[in-house]
Amino acid sequence: MADIVMAATKAQGRWPEMTATEEADRRDEFAGWSRRIVEEADPGDWAAYLSATTVRNISCAGSPKM
């Protein structure tokens, strides 16, 4: 997920200039934030239906209730 967001941001011309180390740090920070959002979701929240074992392996474990 982090790689997709980074690629999209770069394609939109919104990615700031940074070193490879800074970019790796930014990716790790975003991946950690994304993981926490999924893992800490409230049971009634749509994110609670996602199972994130790694940032690159995100699967839908159910459908959101509308």
Backbone as numpy.savetxt, mean C-alpha at the origin, in Angstrom:
# Nx Ny Nz CAx CAy CAz Cx Cy Cz
1.86 -3.37 -3.84 1.05 -2.20 -3.84 1.91 -0.94 -3.84
2.94 -0.94 -3.04 3.83 0.21 -2.98 4.47 0.48 -4.33
4.86 -0.58 -5.03 5.49 -0.41 -6.35 4.51 0.19 -7.35
3.24 -0.21 -7.28 2.23 0.32 -8.19 1.99 1.80 -7.92
1.85 2.16 -6.66 1.63 3.56 -6.29 2.82 4.41 -6.72
4.02 3.92 -6.49 5.22 4.68 -6.88 5.27 4.85 -8.40
5.00 3.79 -9.15 5.04 3.87 -10.62 3.99 4.85 -11.13
2.80 4.81 -10.56 1.74 5.72 -10.99 2.10 7.17 -10.68
2.64 7.40 -9.50 3.04 8.75 -9.11 4.13 9.28 -10.02
5.09 8.44 -10.37 6.15 8.84 -11.31 5.57 9.14 -12.68
4.66 8.29 -13.17 4.05 8.48 -14.49 3.26 9.78 -14.55
2.71 10.21 -13.43 1.95 11.46 -13.36 2.85 12.68 -13.19
4.15 12.44 -13.06 5.10 13.54 -12.90 5.08 14.16 -11.51
4.58 13.43 -10.54 4.47 13.96 -9.17 5.53 13.40 -8.23
6.45 12.59 -8.74 7.48 11.98 -7.89 8.66 12.94 -7.77
9.05 13.31 -6.55 10.17 14.25 -6.38 11.52 13.58 -6.67
12.49 14.39 -7.01 13.86 13.89 -7.20 14.39 13.41 -5.86
15.01 12.23 -5.86 15.61 11.70 -4.64 16.63 10.64 -5.00
17.49 10.33 -4.06 18.50 9.30 -4.28 17.84 7.92 -4.23
18.55 6.92 -4.70 18.04 5.55 -4.65 17.77 5.12 -3.21
18.60 5.55 -2.29 18.41 5.22 -0.88 17.15 5.88 -0.34
16.94 7.15 -0.68 15.74 7.85 -0.24 14.48 7.20 -0.82
14.57 6.78 -2.09 13.43 6.13 -2.73 13.11 4.80 -2.05
14.13 4.03 -1.72 13.92 2.75 -1.02 13.29 2.99 0.36
13.77 4.03 1.05 13.19 4.37 2.36 11.73 4.78 2.21
11.41 5.59 1.21 10.04 6.04 0.98 9.14 4.84 0.68
9.63 3.90 -0.12 8.86 2.69 -0.45 8.58 1.87 0.81
9.61 1.68 1.63 9.44 0.92 2.87 8.44 1.58 3.83
8.51 2.91 3.92 7.58 3.64 4.78 6.14 3.48 4.28
5.95 3.61 2.97 4.61 3.47 2.40 4.09 2.04 2.55
4.95 1.07 2.33 4.56 -0.33 2.47 4.14 -0.62 3.91
4.88 -0.11 4.88 4.54 -0.30 6.28 3.22 0.36 6.63
3.01 1.57 6.14 1.75 2.28 6.38 0.59 1.51 5.78
0.75 1.03 4.55 -0.31 0.26 3.89 -0.64 -1.01 4.66
0.39 -1.69 5.11 0.20 -2.94 5.87 -0.57 -2.67 7.16
-0.20 -1.58 7.87 -0.89 -1.25 9.12 -2.36 -0.90 8.88
-2.66 -0.20 7.81 -4.04 0.16 7.49 -4.89 -1.09 7.35
-4.36 -2.10 6.66 -5.11 -3.34 6.45 -5.20 -4.15 7.75
-4.09 -4.29 8.44 -4.07 -5.12 9.65 -4.88 -4.53 10.80
-4.98 -3.20 10.87 -5.65 -2.55 11.98 -7.07 -2.10 11.64
-7.61 -2.53 10.53 -8.93 -2.10 10.09 -10.02 -2.60 11.05
-11.04 -1.79 11.21 -12.20 -2.18 12.02 -12.97 -3.27 11.28
-13.60 -4.20 12.01 -14.33 -5.29 11.37 -15.38 -4.83 10.36
-16.01 -3.68 10.56 -17.02 -3.19 9.63 -16.45 -2.41 8.46
-15.16 -2.21 8.46 -14.50 -1.42 7.42 -14.17 -2.32 6.23
-14.22 -1.78 5.01 -13.93 -2.58 3.81 -12.53 -3.17 3.86
-11.59 -2.47 4.49 -10.21 -2.97 4.52 -10.08 -4.23 5.37
-11.04 -4.47 6.26 -11.00 -5.68 7.08 -11.16 -6.92 6.23
-11.66 -6.77 5.03 -11.87 -7.91 4.14 -10.62 -8.24 3.33
-9.60 -7.46 3.47 -8.36 -7.72 2.75 -7.39 -8.49 3.62
-6.68 -9.41 3.02 -5.66 -10.16 3.74 -4.32 -9.81 3.12
-3.46 -9.11 3.87 -2.18 -8.70 3.33 -1.07 -9.47 4.03
-0.52 -10.48 3.36 0.58 -11.22 3.94 1.90 -10.52 3.66
2.00 -9.89 2.52 3.12 -9.03 2.19 2.57 -7.91 1.33
3.33 -6.88 1.14 2.88 -5.77 0.32 2.67 -6.22 -1.12
3.40 -7.20 -1.59 3.25 -7.68 -2.96 2.22 -8.78 -3.10
1.67 -9.26 -2.00 0.71 -10.36 -2.08 -0.55 -9.96 -1.33
-1.37 -9.16 -1.97 -2.62 -8.70 -1.37 -3.77 -9.40 -2.08
-4.63 -10.02 -1.30 -5.77 -10.71 -1.91 -7.06 -10.29 -1.20
-8.14 -10.36 -1.91 -9.44 -10.01 -1.35 -10.02 -11.23 -0.65
-10.32 -11.10 0.62 -10.85 -12.22 1.39 -12.37 -12.17 1.48
-13.00 -11.23 0.83 -14.45 -11.11 0.86 -14.88 -9.82 0.20
-16.16 -9.62 0.13 -16.70 -8.41 -0.48 -17.16 -7.45 0.58
-17.00 -6.17 0.33 -17.48 -5.20 1.31 -19.01 -5.25 1.40
-19.52 -5.05 2.59 -20.97 -5.00 2.76 -21.43 -3.58 2.51
-22.40 -3.44 1.70 -22.93 -2.12 1.35 -24.20 -1.85 2.13
